[in-house]
mmCIF file of C-alpha atoms in Angstrom:
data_model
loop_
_atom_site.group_PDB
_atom_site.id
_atom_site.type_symbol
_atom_site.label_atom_id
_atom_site.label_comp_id
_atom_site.label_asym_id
_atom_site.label_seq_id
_atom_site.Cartn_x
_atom_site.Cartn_y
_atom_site.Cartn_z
ATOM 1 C CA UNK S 1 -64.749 -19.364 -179.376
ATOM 2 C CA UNK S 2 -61.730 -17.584 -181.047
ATOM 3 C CA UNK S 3 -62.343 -15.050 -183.810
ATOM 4 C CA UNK S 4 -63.412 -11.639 -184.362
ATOM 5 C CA UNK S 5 -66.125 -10.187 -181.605
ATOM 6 C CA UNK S 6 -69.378 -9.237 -183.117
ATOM 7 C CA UNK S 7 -69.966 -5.434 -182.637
ATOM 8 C CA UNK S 8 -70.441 -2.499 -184.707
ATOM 9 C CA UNK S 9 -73.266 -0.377 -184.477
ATOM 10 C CA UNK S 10 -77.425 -1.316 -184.795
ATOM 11 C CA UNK S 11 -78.050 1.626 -187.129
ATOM 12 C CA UNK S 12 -75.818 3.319 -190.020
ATOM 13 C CA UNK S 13 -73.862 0.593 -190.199
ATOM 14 C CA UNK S 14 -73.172 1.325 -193.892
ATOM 15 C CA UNK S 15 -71.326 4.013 -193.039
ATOM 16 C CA UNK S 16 -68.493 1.910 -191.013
ATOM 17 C CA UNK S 17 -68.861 -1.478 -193.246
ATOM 18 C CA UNK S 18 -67.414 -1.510 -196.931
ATOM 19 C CA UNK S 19 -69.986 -2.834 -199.689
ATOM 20 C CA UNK S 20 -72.483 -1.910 -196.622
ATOM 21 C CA UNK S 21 -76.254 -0.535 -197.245
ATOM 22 C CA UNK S 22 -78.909 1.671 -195.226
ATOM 23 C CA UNK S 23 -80.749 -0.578 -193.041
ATOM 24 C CA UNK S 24 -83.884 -0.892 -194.634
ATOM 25 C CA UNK S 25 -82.216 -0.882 -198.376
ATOM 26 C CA UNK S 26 -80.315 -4.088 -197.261
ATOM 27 C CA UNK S 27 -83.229 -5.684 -195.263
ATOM 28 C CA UNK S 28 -85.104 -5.534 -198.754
ATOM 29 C CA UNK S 29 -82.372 -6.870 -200.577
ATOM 30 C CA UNK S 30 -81.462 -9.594 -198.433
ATOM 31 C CA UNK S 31 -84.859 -10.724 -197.389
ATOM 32 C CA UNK S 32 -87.384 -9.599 -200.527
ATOM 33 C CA UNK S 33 -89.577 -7.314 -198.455
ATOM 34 C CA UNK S 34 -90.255 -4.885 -196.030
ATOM 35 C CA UNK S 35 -92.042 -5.189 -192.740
ATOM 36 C CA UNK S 36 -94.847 -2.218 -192.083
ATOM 37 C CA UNK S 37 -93.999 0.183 -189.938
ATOM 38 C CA UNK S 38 -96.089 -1.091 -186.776
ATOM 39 C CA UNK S 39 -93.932 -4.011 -186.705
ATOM 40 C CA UNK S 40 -91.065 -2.097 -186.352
ATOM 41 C CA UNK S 41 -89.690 -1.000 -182.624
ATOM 42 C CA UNK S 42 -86.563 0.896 -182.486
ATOM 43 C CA UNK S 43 -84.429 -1.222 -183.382
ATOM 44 C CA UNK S 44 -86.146 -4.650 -183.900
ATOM 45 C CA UNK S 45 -88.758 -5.603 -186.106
ATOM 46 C CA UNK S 46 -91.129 -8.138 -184.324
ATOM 47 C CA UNK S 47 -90.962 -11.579 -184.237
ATOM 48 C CA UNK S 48 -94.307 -12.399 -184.937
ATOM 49 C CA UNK S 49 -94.045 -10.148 -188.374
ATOM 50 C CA UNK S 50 -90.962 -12.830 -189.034
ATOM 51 C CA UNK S 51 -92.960 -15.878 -188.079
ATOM 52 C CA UNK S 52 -95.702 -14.733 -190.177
ATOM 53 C CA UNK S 53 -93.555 -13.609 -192.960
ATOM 54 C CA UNK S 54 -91.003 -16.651 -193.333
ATOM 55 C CA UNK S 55 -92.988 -19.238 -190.594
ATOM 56 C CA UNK S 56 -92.309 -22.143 -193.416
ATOM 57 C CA UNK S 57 -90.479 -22.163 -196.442
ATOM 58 C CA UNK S 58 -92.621 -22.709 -199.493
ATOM 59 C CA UNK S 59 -92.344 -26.551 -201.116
ATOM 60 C CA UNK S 60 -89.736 -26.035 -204.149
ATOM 61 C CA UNK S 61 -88.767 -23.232 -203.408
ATOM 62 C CA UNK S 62 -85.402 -22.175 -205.789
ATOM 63 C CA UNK S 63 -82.392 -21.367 -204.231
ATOM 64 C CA UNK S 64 -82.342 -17.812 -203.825
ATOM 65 C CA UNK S 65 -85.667 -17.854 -201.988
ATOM 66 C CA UNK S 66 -84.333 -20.392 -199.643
ATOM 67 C CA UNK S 67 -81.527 -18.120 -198.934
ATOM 68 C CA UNK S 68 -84.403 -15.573 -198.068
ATOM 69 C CA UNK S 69 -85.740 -18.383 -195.396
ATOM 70 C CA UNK S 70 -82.300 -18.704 -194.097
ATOM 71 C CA UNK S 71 -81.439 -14.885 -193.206
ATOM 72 C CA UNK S 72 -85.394 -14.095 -191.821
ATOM 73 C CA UNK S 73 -84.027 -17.357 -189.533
ATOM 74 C CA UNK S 74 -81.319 -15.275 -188.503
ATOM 75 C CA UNK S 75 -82.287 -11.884 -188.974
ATOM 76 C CA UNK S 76 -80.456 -10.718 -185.510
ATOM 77 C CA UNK S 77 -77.062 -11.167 -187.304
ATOM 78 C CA UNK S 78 -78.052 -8.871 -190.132
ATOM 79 C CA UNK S 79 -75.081 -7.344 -191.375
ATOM 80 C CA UNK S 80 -73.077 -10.593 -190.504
ATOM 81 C CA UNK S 81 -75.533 -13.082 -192.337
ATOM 82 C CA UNK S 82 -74.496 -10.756 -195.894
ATOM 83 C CA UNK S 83 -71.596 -12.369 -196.129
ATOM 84 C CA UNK S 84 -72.142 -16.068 -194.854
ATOM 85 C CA UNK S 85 -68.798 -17.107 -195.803
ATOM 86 C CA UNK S 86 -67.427 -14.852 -193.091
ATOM 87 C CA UNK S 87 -69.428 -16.131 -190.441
ATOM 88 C CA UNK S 88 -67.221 -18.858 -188.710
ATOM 89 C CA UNK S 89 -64.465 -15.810 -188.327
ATOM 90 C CA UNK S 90 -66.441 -14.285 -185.297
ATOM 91 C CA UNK S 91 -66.371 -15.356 -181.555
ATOM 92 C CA UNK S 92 -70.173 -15.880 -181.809
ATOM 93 C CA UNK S 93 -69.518 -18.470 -178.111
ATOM 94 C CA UNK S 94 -68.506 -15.185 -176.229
ATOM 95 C CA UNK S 95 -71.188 -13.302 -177.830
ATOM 96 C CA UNK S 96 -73.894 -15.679 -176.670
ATOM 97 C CA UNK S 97 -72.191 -15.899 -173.679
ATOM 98 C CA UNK S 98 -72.365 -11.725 -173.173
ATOM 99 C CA UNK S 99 -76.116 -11.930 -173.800
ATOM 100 C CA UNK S 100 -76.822 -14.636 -171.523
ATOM 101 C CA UNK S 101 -74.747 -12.912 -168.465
ATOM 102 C CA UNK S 102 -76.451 -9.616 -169.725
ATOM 103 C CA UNK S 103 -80.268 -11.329 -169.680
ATOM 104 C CA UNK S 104 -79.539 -12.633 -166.353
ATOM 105 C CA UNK S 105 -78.368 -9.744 -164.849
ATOM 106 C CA UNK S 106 -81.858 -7.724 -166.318
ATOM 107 C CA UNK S 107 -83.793 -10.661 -164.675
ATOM 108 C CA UNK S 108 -82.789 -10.054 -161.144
ATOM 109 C CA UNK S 109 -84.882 -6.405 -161.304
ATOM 110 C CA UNK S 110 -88.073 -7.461 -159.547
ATOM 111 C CA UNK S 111 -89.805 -5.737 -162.518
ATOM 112 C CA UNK S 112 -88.639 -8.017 -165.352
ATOM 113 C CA UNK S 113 -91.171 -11.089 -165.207
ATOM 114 C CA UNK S 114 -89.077 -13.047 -168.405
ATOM 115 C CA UNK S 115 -86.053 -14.226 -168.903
ATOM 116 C CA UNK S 116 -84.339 -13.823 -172.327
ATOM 117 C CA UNK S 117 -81.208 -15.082 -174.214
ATOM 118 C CA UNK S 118 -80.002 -18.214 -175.458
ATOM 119 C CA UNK S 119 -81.339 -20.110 -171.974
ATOM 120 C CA UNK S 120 -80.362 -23.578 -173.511
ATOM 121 C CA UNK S 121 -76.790 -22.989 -172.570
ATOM 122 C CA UNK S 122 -78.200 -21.823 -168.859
ATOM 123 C CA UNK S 123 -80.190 -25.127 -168.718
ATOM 124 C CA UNK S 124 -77.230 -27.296 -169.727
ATOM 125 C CA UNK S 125 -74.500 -26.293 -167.567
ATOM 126 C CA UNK S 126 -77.117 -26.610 -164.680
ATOM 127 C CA UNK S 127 -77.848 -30.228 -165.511
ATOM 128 C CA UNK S 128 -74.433 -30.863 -166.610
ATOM 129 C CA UNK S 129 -72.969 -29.849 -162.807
ATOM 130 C CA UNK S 130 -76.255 -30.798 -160.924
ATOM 131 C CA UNK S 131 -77.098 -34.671 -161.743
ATOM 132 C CA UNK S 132 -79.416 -34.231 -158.744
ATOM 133 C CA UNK S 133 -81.408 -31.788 -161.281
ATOM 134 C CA UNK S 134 -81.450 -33.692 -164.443
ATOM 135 C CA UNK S 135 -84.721 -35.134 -165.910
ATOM 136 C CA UNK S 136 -84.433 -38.828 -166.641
ATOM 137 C CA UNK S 137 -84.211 -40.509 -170.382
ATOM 138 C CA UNK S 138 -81.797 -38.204 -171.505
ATOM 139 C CA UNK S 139 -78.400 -40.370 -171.129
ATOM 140 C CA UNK S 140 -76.745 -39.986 -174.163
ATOM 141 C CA UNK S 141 -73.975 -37.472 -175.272
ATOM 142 C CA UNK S 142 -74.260 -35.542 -178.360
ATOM 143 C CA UNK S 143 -72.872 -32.831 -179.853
ATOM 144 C CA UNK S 144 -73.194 -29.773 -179.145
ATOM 145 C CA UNK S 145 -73.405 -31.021 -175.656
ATOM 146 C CA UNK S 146 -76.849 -28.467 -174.860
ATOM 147 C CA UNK S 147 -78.492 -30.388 -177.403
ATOM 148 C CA UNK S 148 -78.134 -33.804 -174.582
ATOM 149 C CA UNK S 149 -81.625 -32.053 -173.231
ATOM 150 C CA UNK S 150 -82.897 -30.634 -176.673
ATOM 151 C CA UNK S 151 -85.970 -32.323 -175.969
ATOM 152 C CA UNK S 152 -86.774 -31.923 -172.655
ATOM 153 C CA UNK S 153 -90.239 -29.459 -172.018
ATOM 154 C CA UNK S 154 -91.863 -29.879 -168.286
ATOM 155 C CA UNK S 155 -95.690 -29.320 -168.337
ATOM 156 C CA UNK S 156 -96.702 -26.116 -167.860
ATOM 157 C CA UNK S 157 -99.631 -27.634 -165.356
ATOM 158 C CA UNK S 158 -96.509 -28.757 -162.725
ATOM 159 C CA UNK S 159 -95.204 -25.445 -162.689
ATOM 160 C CA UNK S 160 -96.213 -24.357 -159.125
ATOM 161 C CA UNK S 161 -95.367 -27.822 -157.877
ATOM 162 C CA UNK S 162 -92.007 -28.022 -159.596
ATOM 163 C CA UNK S 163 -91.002 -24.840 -158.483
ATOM 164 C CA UNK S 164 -91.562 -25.285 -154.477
ATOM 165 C CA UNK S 165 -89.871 -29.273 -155.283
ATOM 166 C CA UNK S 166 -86.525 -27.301 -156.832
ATOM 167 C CA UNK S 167 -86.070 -24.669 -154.066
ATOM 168 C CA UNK S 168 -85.800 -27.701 -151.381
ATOM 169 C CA UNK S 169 -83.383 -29.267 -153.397
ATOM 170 C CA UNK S 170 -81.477 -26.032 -153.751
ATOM 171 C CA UNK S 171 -81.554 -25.954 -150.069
ATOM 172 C CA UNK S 172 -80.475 -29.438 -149.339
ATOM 173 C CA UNK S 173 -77.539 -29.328 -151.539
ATOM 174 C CA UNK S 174 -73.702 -30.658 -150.566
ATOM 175 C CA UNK S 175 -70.645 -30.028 -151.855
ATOM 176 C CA UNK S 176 -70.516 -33.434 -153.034
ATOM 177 C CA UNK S 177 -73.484 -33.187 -155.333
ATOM 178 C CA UNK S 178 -71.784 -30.403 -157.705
ATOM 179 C CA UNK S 179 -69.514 -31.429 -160.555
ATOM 180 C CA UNK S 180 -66.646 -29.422 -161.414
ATOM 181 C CA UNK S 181 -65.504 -30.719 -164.301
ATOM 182 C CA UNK S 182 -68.516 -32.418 -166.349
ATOM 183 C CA UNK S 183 -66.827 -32.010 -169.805
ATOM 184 C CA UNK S 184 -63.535 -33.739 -169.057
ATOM 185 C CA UNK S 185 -64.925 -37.535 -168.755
ATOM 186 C CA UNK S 186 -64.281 -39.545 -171.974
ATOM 187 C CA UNK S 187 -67.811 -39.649 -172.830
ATOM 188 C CA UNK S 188 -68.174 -36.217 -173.626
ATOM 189 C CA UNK S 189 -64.689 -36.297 -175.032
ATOM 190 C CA UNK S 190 -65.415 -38.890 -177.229
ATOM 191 C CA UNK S 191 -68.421 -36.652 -179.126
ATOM 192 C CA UNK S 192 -66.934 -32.803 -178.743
ATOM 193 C CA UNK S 193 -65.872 -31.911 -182.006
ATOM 194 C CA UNK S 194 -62.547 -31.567 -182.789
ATOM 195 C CA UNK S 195 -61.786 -28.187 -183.853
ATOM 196 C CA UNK S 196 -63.583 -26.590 -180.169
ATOM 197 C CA UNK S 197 -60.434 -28.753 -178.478
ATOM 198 C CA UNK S 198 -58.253 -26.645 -180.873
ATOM 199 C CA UNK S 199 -55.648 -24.989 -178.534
ATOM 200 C CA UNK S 200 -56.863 -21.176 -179.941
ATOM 201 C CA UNK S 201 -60.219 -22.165 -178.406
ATOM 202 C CA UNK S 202 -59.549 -24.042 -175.228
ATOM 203 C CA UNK S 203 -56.839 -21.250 -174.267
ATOM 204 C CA UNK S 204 -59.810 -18.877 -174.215
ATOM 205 C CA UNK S 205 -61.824 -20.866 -171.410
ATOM 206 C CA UNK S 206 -59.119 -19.825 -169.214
ATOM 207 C CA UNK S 207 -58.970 -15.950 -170.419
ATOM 208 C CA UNK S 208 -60.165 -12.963 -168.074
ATOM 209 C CA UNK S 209 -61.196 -10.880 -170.829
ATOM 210 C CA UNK S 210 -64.150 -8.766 -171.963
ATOM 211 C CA UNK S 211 -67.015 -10.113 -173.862
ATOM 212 C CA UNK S 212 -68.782 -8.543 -176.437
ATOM 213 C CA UNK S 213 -71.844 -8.118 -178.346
ATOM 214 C CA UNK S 214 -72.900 -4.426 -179.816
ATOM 215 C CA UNK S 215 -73.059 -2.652 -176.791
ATOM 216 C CA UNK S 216 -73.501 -5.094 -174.185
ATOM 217 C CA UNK S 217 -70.304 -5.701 -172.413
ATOM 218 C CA UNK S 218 -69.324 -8.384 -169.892
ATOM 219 C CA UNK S 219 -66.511 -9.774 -168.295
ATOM 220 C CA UNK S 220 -64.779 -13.347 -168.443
ATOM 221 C CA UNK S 221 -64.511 -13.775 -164.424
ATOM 222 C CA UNK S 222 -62.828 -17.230 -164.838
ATOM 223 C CA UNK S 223 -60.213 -16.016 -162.331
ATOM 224 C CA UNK S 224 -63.416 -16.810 -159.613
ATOM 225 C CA UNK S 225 -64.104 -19.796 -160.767
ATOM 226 C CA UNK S 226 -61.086 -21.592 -161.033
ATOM 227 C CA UNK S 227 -62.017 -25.252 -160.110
ATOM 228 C CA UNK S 228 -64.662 -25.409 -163.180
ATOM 229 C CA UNK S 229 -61.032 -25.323 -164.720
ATOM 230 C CA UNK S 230 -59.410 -27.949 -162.494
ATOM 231 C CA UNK S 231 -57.521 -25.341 -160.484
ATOM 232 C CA UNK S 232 -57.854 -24.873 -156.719
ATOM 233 C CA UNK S 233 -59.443 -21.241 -155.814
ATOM 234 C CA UNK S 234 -57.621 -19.092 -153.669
ATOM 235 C CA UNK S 235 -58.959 -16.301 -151.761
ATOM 236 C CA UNK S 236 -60.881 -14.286 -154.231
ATOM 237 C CA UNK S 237 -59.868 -10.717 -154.539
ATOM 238 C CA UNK S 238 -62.889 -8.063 -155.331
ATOM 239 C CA UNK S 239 -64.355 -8.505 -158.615
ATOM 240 C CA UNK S 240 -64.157 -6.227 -161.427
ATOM 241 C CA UNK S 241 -67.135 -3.277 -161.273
ATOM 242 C CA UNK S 242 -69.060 -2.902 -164.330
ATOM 243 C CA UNK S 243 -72.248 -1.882 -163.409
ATOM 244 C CA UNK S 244 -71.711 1.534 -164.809
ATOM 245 C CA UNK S 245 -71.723 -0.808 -168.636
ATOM 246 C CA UNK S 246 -75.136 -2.416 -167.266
ATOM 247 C CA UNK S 247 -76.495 1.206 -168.797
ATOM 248 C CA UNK S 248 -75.219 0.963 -171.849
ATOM 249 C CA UNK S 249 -76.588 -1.589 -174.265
ATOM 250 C CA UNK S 250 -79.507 -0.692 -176.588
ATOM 251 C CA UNK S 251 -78.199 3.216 -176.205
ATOM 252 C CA UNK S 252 -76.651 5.202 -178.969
ATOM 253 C CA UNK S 253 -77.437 2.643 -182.058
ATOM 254 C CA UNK S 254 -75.784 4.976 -184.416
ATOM 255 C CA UNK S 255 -72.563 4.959 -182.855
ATOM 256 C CA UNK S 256 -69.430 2.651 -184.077
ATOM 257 C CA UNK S 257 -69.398 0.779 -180.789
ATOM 258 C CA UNK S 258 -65.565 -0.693 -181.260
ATOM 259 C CA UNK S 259 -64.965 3.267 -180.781
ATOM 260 C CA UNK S 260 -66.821 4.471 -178.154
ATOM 261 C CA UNK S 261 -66.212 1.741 -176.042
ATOM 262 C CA UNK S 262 -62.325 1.080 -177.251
ATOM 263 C CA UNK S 263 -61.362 0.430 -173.521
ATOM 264 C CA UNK S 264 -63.303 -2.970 -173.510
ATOM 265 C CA UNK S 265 -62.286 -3.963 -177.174
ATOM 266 C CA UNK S 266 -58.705 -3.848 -176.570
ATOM 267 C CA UNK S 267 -59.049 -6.196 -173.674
ATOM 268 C CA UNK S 268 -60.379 -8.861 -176.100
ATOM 269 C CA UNK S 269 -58.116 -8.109 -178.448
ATOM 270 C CA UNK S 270 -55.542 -8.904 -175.943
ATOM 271 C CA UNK S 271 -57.110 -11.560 -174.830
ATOM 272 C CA UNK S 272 -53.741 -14.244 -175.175
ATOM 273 C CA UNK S 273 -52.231 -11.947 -172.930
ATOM 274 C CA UNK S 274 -55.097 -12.855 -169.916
ATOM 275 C CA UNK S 275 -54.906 -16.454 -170.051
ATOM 276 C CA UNK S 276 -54.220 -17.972 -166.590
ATOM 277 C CA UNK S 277 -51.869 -20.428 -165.523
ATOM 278 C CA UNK S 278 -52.742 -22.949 -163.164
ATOM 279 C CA UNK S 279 -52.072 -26.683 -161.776
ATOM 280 C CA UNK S 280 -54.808 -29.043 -162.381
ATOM 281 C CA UNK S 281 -55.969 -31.190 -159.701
ATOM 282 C CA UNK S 282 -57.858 -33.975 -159.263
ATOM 283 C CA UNK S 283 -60.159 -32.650 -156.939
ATOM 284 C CA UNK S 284 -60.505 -28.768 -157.375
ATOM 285 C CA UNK S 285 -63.611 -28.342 -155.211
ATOM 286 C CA UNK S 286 -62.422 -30.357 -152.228
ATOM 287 C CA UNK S 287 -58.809 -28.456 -152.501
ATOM 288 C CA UNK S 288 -60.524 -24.936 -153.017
ATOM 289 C CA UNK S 289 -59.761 -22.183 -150.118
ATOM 290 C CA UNK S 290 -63.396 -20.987 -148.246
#
């Protein structure tokens, strides 16, 4: 969680990053070839060109053409994936965590039909709080904790079915069948690894602070959400209004981002100063204000 947010810029990032190259000199280099020019759009280059290009690594391959395999696997961290010995310096959970609030909020247009982002972390904290959702076989804790439901893929044939069964069950929920506090039982304990229970990291779960990815900013509303955290919610106070940010992400790709949007970076760079103190309870939903 703790680290350096991942920003920058999507183009002329060579300009900002020392050692850096133009875009399509250090896609070559890193990767071995170039993708033709009707697989490129804006700023992505499409992920069928990818699986085509690097669907299976080649039996025997030597090391540097592994390496290849590797960054096409994670091409959407280009500049990062240069230098892989960096990589565990940046807050890549509140990055995720940006693009996930940032797909959801695109999804509630009524002309967006799909919803993007890393969705496994969606799906796990809603069978992690809602046992009355959860599919059955899939008992036992692992780590990371998403991965409890890795293999769970309803047919595609129940859809319509499954759809109408989950809105009555929306509608019939209680109080009682929400968890607020899935990951403190000693079961997940038990598998979590260490270094995420690090104080650095577990401070941050209690942080209103910005989070960041390029241009997509969000915002760390934990303050309305206290009992997740053991706390008991008072009155909330009106949220913070960002919409005016919702228009920002996937504009001006040639812009040094940490600049132009400085007001947002220096809130996560502050981000020890936001953490909020609380008493823990044993019942934070049942204690919670309404």
């Amino acid at each position: 969680m703790d680290g350096r947010y991942v920003n920058g810029c999507l183009t002329d990032f060579h300009i900002y990053i020392e050692g850096g190259r133009p875009t399509w000199v250090w896609f070559e280099e890193l990767l071995g070839v170039i993708p033709p020019p009707s697989q490129v759009q804006k700023f992505a280059v499409n992920c069928s060109w990818f699986q085509e290009t690097f669907g299976e690594c080649p039996k025997g391959a030597d090391e540097d053409t592994v390496r290849r395999y590797a960054r096409a696997y994670i091409m959407i961290w280009l500049s990062y994936v240069a230098r892989l010995e960096e990589m565990g310096s940046y807050s890549w959970g509140s990055a995720a965590l940006a693009w996930l609030y940032r797909c959801m909020c695109r999804v509630a247009n009524r002309h967006v039909v799909k919803l993007a982002g890393p969705l496994q972390l969606l799906q796990s904290w809603i069978f992690w709080r809602f046992p009355r959702f959860r599919p059955a076989g899939y008992d036992t804790c692992s780590w990371p904790l998403e991965s409890r439901w890795s293999g769970y893929n309803p047919s595609v044939s129940e859809k319509g079915p499954r759809v109408q069964m989950w809105r009555l069950q929306i509608d019939m929920l209680q109080p009682w069948h929400f968890i607020w506090m899935p990951y403190s039982s000693l079961e997940v304990l038990h598998v979590v690894h260490p270094e995420a229970l690090e104080p650095r990291h577990t401070a941050l779960w209690r942080s209103v602070m910005s989070l960041i990815y390029f241009a997509v900013i969000e915002w760390h509303q934990i303050d309305r959400v206290l009992p997740q955290f053991g706390g008991v919610h008072p009155r909330p106070r009106p949220a913070l209004n960002i919409d005016f940010l919702m228009s920002k992400d996937e504009r001006g790709g040639d812009r040094w981002f940490p600049s132009a949007f400085q007001h947002w970076h220096l809130h996560w760079d502050t981000r020890a100063d936001h953490v909020l103190r609380f008493d823990v309870v044993a019942d934070p939903g049942r204690c919670t204000h309404t």
